[in-house]
Amino acid sequence: MLSSNRLRVLLEVFRAGSIAAAARELKLSPSAVSHQLARLEDEAGVGLVERNAQSLRLTDAGRRLAHRAQEVVDILEAAEKDLRAQARVDAGALRIGFFASAGYRLVPLALSRFADRYPAVTLDLVEGQPFELLPDLERGALDILVVFEHALDPWDRPEGIEVVPLLDEPQLLVVPNGHPAARRPRIRLADLADEPWITTFGADHPVSILERAGALEGFTPQIRCRSDHYEVTIGLVRAGLGVALVPSLGLHGVTGVQIRRLQTPQLHRRIGVARRATNPNPAAKSFTAYLRTAAAQLRNSLPA
């Protein structure tokens, strides 16, 4: 393997026309330049320089290698430029994964402010369930992943992944307008045991949070429909086809239904930012701060 540093020396000798001139440009002694050339010849296995008492010139092989050295130096300088750009928050790229209801307000609010501050950062956005996108975060295809975990279904974070908490978000009861449950001052999940339910498919297993909570209160919910799209869930509830549990982030601006908090303390999920502890991308740390600010703003405006 040829040394890139010695290739730089050869290139400078080619440009300057002499060892002395190259030494001045490289801020080395002439003997050091000669030594580097000799080492490069050993690595190449071919003579690169013709020397005599009065002058020095490159052999055909030396000139050909000098041209190649220019290509190598150009590539290295481009790589260094890219690295310097990545070391700054105001350049480079940021790859963000997030789940659907975080994409309603939380992520857009943070992104709009981040993009205004750092318009040169290239953003790559991927929507999906946390358990689907976590492998991408682990292998480096994502820098940031907005995640959630339910109090009734905690997950073990993989080694090397840290999670910065953003907010705790309640699971709220959604019923059609005029439903008797909306008039009760206190509602337990078991009070709705005979209702048809609209629920989710669950995360990486088929049992939803509703079914886990129902089991704790001694009943099995009657599932009429499963959907991971809260617009669908709310539309079915609005049409009187069932009741549902929906997290607060999925209820912004919803009309035509009644929203109530249940007397079940475990019915909440924790929203956070997952990232690799070793990720050197400075934009990841900066965007996390913007997410925390957005979460603090949303915390006071979520339906309660």
Tab-separated table of C-alpha atoms in Angstrom:
chain	number	residue	atom	x	y	z
A	1	MET	CA	0.000	0.000	0.000
A	2	LEU	CA	1.497	3.331	-1.067
A	3	SER	CA	1.693	6.036	1.596
A	4	SER	CA	-0.528	9.034	0.841
A	5	ASN	CA	1.941	11.315	2.640
A	6	ARG	CA	4.794	10.141	0.401
A	7	LEU	CA	2.601	10.553	-2.648
A	8	ARG	CA	2.131	14.183	-1.587
A	9	VAL	CA	5.920	14.550	-1.413
A	10	LEU	CA	6.322	13.102	-4.914
A	11	LEU	CA	3.609	15.415	-6.238
A	12	GLU	CA	5.303	18.466	-4.750
A	13	VAL	CA	8.683	17.460	-6.238
A	14	PHE	CA	6.945	17.106	-9.606
A	15	ARG	CA	5.322	20.532	-9.241
A	16	ALA	CA	8.387	22.362	-7.872
A	17	GLY	CA	10.976	20.710	-10.090
A	18	SER	CA	13.543	20.133	-7.340
A	19	ILE	CA	13.947	18.621	-3.908
A	20	ALA	CA	14.980	21.950	-2.399
A	21	ALA	CA	11.933	23.785	-3.722
A	22	ALA	CA	9.623	20.960	-2.658
A	23	ALA	CA	11.207	20.959	0.803
A	24	ARG	CA	10.485	24.681	1.196
A	25	GLU	CA	6.851	24.201	0.152
A	26	LEU	CA	6.380	21.178	2.434
A	27	LYS	CA	8.316	22.806	5.310
A	28	LEU	CA	10.672	19.829	5.465
A	29	SER	CA	14.417	19.513	5.141
A	30	PRO	CA	15.790	18.415	1.741
A	31	SER	CA	17.163	15.258	3.340
A	32	ALA	CA	13.714	14.417	4.683
A	33	VAL	CA	12.208	14.847	1.207
A	34	SER	CA	14.910	12.605	-0.285
A	35	HIS	CA	14.270	9.994	2.390
A	36	GLN	CA	10.508	10.018	1.686
A	37	LEU	CA	11.141	9.589	-2.035
A	38	ALA	CA	13.441	6.649	-1.375
A	39	ARG	CA	10.836	5.008	0.858
A	40	LEU	CA	8.177	5.541	-1.825
A	41	GLU	CA	10.423	3.879	-4.408
A	42	ASP	CA	10.792	0.905	-2.078
A	43	GLU	CA	6.991	0.709	-1.705
A	44	ALA	CA	6.438	1.050	-5.465
A	45	GLY	CA	9.188	-1.391	-6.428
A	46	VAL	CA	10.298	0.811	-9.280
A	47	GLY	CA	12.575	3.812	-9.688
A	48	LEU	CA	10.745	7.124	-9.569
A	49	VAL	CA	13.599	9.665	-9.611
A	50	GLU	CA	16.813	10.069	-11.616
A	51	ARG	CA	19.438	11.905	-9.587
A	52	ASN	CA	22.799	13.401	-10.526
A	53	ALA	CA	25.075	15.964	-9.016
A	54	GLN	CA	23.374	18.935	-10.702
A	55	SER	CA	19.694	18.029	-11.106
A	56	LEU	CA	16.828	15.670	-10.447
A	57	ARG	CA	14.078	14.527	-12.736
A	58	LEU	CA	11.266	12.039	-12.477
A	59	THR	CA	11.294	8.833	-14.466
A	60	ASP	CA	8.362	7.932	-16.674
A	61	ALA	CA	7.033	5.830	-13.808
A	62	GLY	CA	7.566	8.770	-11.441
A	63	ARG	CA	5.632	11.162	-13.674
A	64	ARG	CA	2.775	8.693	-14.121
A	65	LEU	CA	2.610	8.154	-10.369
A	66	ALA	CA	2.701	11.917	-9.763
A	67	HIS	CA	-0.409	12.306	-11.936
A	68	ARG	CA	-2.077	9.547	-9.956
A	69	ALA	CA	-0.916	11.242	-6.773
A	70	GLN	CA	-2.811	14.354	-7.834
A	71	GLU	CA	-5.987	12.259	-8.147
A	72	VAL	CA	-5.381	10.758	-4.693
A	73	VAL	CA	-4.797	14.183	-3.143
A	74	ASP	CA	-7.969	15.537	-4.775
A	75	ILE	CA	-10.002	12.642	-3.342
A	76	LEU	CA	-8.475	13.066	0.126
A	77	GLU	CA	-9.112	16.807	0.116
A	78	ALA	CA	-12.745	16.215	-0.908
A	79	ALA	CA	-13.112	13.675	1.902
A	80	GLU	CA	-11.610	16.110	4.407
A	81	LYS	CA	-13.978	18.816	3.198
A	82	ASP	CA	-16.943	16.483	3.695
A	83	LEU	CA	-15.738	15.622	7.190
A	84	ARG	CA	-15.368	19.288	8.106
A	85	ALA	CA	-18.908	19.903	6.851
A	86	GLN	CA	-20.222	16.986	8.897
A	87	ALA	CA	-18.507	18.393	11.979
A	88	ARG	CA	-20.647	21.534	11.739
A	89	VAL	CA	-24.310	21.653	12.675
A	90	ASP	CA	-25.012	24.050	9.784
A	91	ALA	CA	-24.069	21.534	7.086
A	92	GLY	CA	-24.131	17.830	6.374
A	93	ALA	CA	-27.167	15.563	6.651
A	94	LEU	CA	-29.603	14.428	9.347
A	95	ARG	CA	-31.663	11.233	8.993
A	96	ILE	CA	-34.753	11.170	11.214
A	97	GLY	CA	-37.222	8.374	11.887
A	98	PHE	CA	-40.560	8.957	13.622
A	99	PHE	CA	-43.917	7.276	14.224
A	100	ALA	CA	-47.095	8.543	12.601
A	101	SER	CA	-48.736	10.518	15.419
A	102	ALA	CA	-45.421	12.215	16.242
A	103	GLY	CA	-45.593	13.450	12.649
A	104	TYR	CA	-48.821	15.384	13.320
A	105	ARG	CA	-47.277	18.174	15.389
A	106	LEU	CA	-44.214	17.200	17.453
A	107	VAL	CA	-41.737	16.459	14.663
A	108	PRO	CA	-42.987	19.189	12.262
A	109	LEU	CA	-42.793	21.818	14.996
A	110	ALA	CA	-39.196	20.895	15.827
A	111	LEU	CA	-38.239	20.496	12.154
A	112	SER	CA	-39.575	23.882	11.068
A	113	ARG	CA	-37.468	25.660	13.681
A	114	PHE	CA	-34.402	23.512	13.040
A	115	ALA	CA	-34.633	24.022	9.268
A	116	ASP	CA	-34.990	27.796	9.717
A	117	ARG	CA	-31.830	27.837	11.828
A	118	TYR	CA	-29.829	25.359	9.701
A	119	PRO	CA	-31.185	25.544	6.122
A	120	ALA	CA	-28.091	23.877	4.636
A	121	VAL	CA	-28.583	20.610	6.559
A	122	THR	CA	-30.051	17.931	4.294
A	123	LEU	CA	-33.034	16.234	5.967
A	124	ASP	CA	-34.036	12.629	5.269
A	125	LEU	CA	-37.342	11.725	6.959
A	126	VAL	CA	-38.662	8.181	7.447
A	127	GLU	CA	-42.058	7.354	8.982
A	128	GLY	CA	-42.674	4.011	10.643
A	129	GLN	CA	-43.248	2.174	13.898
A	130	PRO	CA	-40.319	2.387	16.344
A	131	PHE	CA	-39.804	-1.390	16.380
A	132	GLU	CA	-39.609	-1.336	12.557
A	133	LEU	CA	-37.060	1.496	12.402
A	134	LEU	CA	-34.881	0.590	15.376
A	135	PRO	CA	-32.614	-1.725	13.312
A	136	ASP	CA	-31.956	1.216	10.941
A	137	LEU	CA	-30.890	3.333	13.912
A	138	GLU	CA	-28.582	0.587	15.190
A	139	ARG	CA	-26.818	0.097	11.848
A	140	GLY	CA	-26.407	3.836	11.228
A	141	ALA	CA	-29.059	4.383	8.535
A	142	LEU	CA	-30.819	6.813	10.930
A	143	ASP	CA	-29.319	9.442	13.242
A	144	ILE	CA	-32.439	10.089	15.322
A	145	LEU	CA	-35.512	7.977	16.043
A	146	VAL	CA	-38.559	9.378	17.842
A	147	VAL	CA	-39.898	6.449	19.857
A	148	PHE	CA	-42.582	5.575	22.366
A	149	GLU	CA	-43.101	2.860	24.931
A	150	HIS	CA	-46.233	2.081	26.878
A	151	ALA	CA	-46.204	1.751	30.635
A	152	LEU	CA	-47.980	-1.574	30.106
A	153	ASP	CA	-45.479	-2.687	27.449
A	154	PRO	CA	-41.941	-1.415	28.179
A	155	TRP	CA	-39.087	-2.383	25.854
A	156	ASP	CA	-35.441	-3.102	26.460
A	157	ARG	CA	-33.278	-0.648	24.575
A	158	PRO	CA	-30.454	-2.262	22.597
A	159	GLU	CA	-26.877	-1.881	23.729
A	160	GLY	CA	-25.374	1.386	22.539
A	161	ILE	CA	-28.750	3.144	22.164
A	162	GLU	CA	-29.653	5.994	24.516
A	163	VAL	CA	-33.142	7.476	24.889
A	164	VAL	CA	-33.706	11.113	25.824
A	165	PRO	CA	-37.218	11.536	27.351
A	166	LEU	CA	-39.535	14.142	25.853
A	167	LEU	CA	-42.974	13.799	27.479
A	168	ASP	CA	-45.468	11.382	28.990
A	169	GLU	CA	-48.635	11.206	26.915
A	170	PRO	CA	-51.951	9.834	28.251
A	171	GLN	CA	-54.103	7.337	26.368
A	172	LEU	CA	-57.553	8.973	26.278
A	173	LEU	CA	-61.008	7.534	25.816
A	174	VAL	CA	-62.760	8.631	22.624
A	175	VAL	CA	-66.533	8.101	22.389
A	176	PRO	CA	-69.234	9.364	19.985
A	177	ASN	CA	-71.074	12.571	20.820
A	178	GLY	CA	-73.930	11.827	23.212
A	179	HIS	CA	-72.390	8.642	24.575
A	180	PRO	CA	-73.384	8.053	28.245
A	181	ALA	CA	-69.738	7.647	29.303
A	182	ALA	CA	-69.058	11.279	28.399
A	183	ARG	CA	-71.412	12.401	31.200
A	184	ARG	CA	-69.706	10.437	33.969
A	185	PRO	CA	-67.301	12.320	36.231
A	186	ARG	CA	-65.066	9.249	36.633
A	187	ILE	CA	-64.687	6.445	34.104
A	188	ARG	CA	-62.948	3.108	34.500
A	189	LEU	CA	-61.988	0.955	31.565
A	190	ALA	CA	-64.057	-1.912	32.988
A	191	ASP	CA	-67.171	0.307	32.778
A	192	LEU	CA	-66.907	-0.064	28.996
A	193	ALA	CA	-66.429	-3.836	28.944
A	194	ASP	CA	-69.569	-4.382	26.842
A	195	GLU	CA	-68.719	-1.748	24.229
A	196	PRO	CA	-67.391	-2.546	20.735
A	197	TRP	CA	-63.830	-1.226	20.465
A	198	ILE	CA	-61.665	0.197	17.724
A	199	THR	CA	-58.073	-0.597	18.603
A	200	THR	CA	-54.587	-1.031	17.130
A	201	PHE	CA	-52.709	-4.066	15.900
A	202	GLY	CA	-50.169	-3.841	18.712
A	203	ALA	CA	-46.480	-3.120	18.209
A	204	ASP	CA	-44.165	-6.066	17.537
A	205	HIS	CA	-46.766	-8.529	18.882
A	206	PRO	CA	-50.505	-8.963	18.233
A	207	VAL	CA	-51.783	-7.893	21.680
A	208	SER	CA	-52.760	-4.221	21.827
A	209	ILE	CA	-52.482	-1.962	24.863
A	210	LEU	CA	-56.283	-1.965	25.144
A	211	GLU	CA	-56.287	-5.750	25.466
A	212	ARG	CA	-53.475	-5.659	28.035
A	213	ALA	CA	-55.324	-3.045	30.090
A	214	GLY	CA	-58.614	-4.955	29.784
A	215	ALA	CA	-56.961	-8.131	31.074
A	216	LEU	CA	-55.739	-6.228	34.139
A	217	GLU	CA	-59.325	-5.090	34.807
A	218	GLY	CA	-60.792	-8.539	34.283
A	219	PHE	CA	-62.390	-8.407	30.821
A	220	THR	CA	-61.632	-9.119	27.192
A	221	PRO	CA	-62.544	-6.207	24.906
A	222	GLN	CA	-64.851	-6.855	21.960
A	223	ILE	CA	-62.746	-5.743	18.994
A	224	ARG	CA	-64.763	-4.469	16.044
A	225	CYS	CA	-61.866	-3.095	14.032
A	226	ARG	CA	-58.096	-2.734	14.235
A	227	SER	CA	-56.232	0.182	12.676
A	228	ASP	CA	-52.918	1.893	13.334
A	229	HIS	CA	-54.230	5.070	11.658
A	230	TYR	CA	-55.880	7.334	14.198
A	231	GLU	CA	-57.833	9.196	11.518
A	232	VAL	CA	-59.566	5.889	10.712
A	233	THR	CA	-60.130	5.114	14.400
A	234	ILE	CA	-61.650	8.514	15.125
A	235	GLY	CA	-63.801	8.377	11.999
A	236	LEU	CA	-65.286	5.044	13.079
A	237	VAL	CA	-65.931	6.341	16.596
A	238	ARG	CA	-67.532	9.495	15.166
A	239	ALA	CA	-69.864	7.266	13.128
A	240	GLY	CA	-70.967	5.469	16.314
A	241	LEU	CA	-69.296	2.176	15.473
A	242	GLY	CA	-67.347	1.834	18.689
A	243	VAL	CA	-65.159	3.509	21.310
A	244	ALA	CA	-61.388	3.743	21.363
A	245	LEU	CA	-58.232	4.579	23.241
A	246	VAL	CA	-56.150	7.179	21.404
A	247	PRO	CA	-52.940	8.854	22.619
A	248	SER	CA	-53.051	12.621	23.045
A	249	LEU	CA	-50.753	13.315	20.079
A	250	GLY	CA	-53.332	11.692	17.821
A	251	LEU	CA	-56.185	13.918	18.957
A	252	HIS	CA	-55.152	17.427	17.978
A	253	GLY	CA	-57.988	19.331	16.321
A	254	VAL	CA	-60.419	16.385	16.499
A	255	THR	CA	-64.129	17.262	16.346
A	256	GLY	CA	-67.360	15.307	16.461
A	257	VAL	CA	-66.368	13.045	19.360
A	258	GLN	CA	-66.010	13.303	23.132
A	259	ILE	CA	-62.629	12.831	24.825
A	260	ARG	CA	-62.275	11.715	28.437
A	261	ARG	CA	-59.453	10.598	30.715
A	262	LEU	CA	-59.807	7.165	32.281
A	263	GLN	CA	-59.099	6.278	35.907
A	264	THR	CA	-56.316	3.906	34.852
A	265	PRO	CA	-52.852	5.272	35.705
A	266	GLN	CA	-50.955	2.822	33.483
A	267	LEU	CA	-52.661	4.133	30.338
A	268	HIS	CA	-49.950	6.410	29.073
A	269	ARG	CA	-46.944	6.163	26.817
A	270	ARG	CA	-43.522	7.746	27.126
A	271	ILE	CA	-42.237	9.664	24.110
A	272	GLY	CA	-38.476	9.954	23.672
A	273	VAL	CA	-35.602	10.363	21.236
A	274	ALA	CA	-33.443	7.305	20.604
A	275	ARG	CA	-29.943	7.756	19.199
A	276	ARG	CA	-26.630	5.938	19.137
A	277	ALA	CA	-24.407	7.087	21.975
A	278	THR	CA	-21.390	7.002	19.645
A	279	ASN	CA	-22.969	8.974	16.774
A	280	PRO	CA	-20.624	11.919	16.024
A	281	ASN	CA	-23.172	13.839	13.904
A	282	PRO	CA	-23.507	17.238	15.670
A	283	ALA	CA	-26.886	17.858	14.025
A	284	ALA	CA	-28.369	14.910	15.962
A	285	LYS	CA	-27.629	16.521	19.303
A	286	SER	CA	-28.890	19.900	18.120
A	287	PHE	CA	-32.151	18.484	16.731
A	288	THR	CA	-32.758	16.640	20.009
A	289	ALA	CA	-32.763	20.017	21.757
A	290	TYR	CA	-35.336	21.324	19.268
A	291	LEU	CA	-37.508	18.248	19.921
A	292	ARG	CA	-37.343	18.860	23.673
A	293	THR	CA	-38.441	22.464	23.183
A	294	ALA	CA	-41.320	21.390	20.924
A	295	ALA	CA	-42.378	18.704	23.428
A	296	ALA	CA	-42.445	21.252	26.260
A	297	GLN	CA	-44.694	23.484	24.161
A	298	LEU	CA	-47.027	20.630	23.249
A	299	ARG	CA	-47.233	19.290	26.774
A	300	ASN	CA	-49.458	22.195	27.801
A	301	SER	CA	-51.695	22.029	24.729
A	302	LEU	CA	-52.438	18.295	24.449
A	303	PRO	CA	-56.041	17.242	25.183
A	304	ALA	CA	-56.403	16.363	28.862
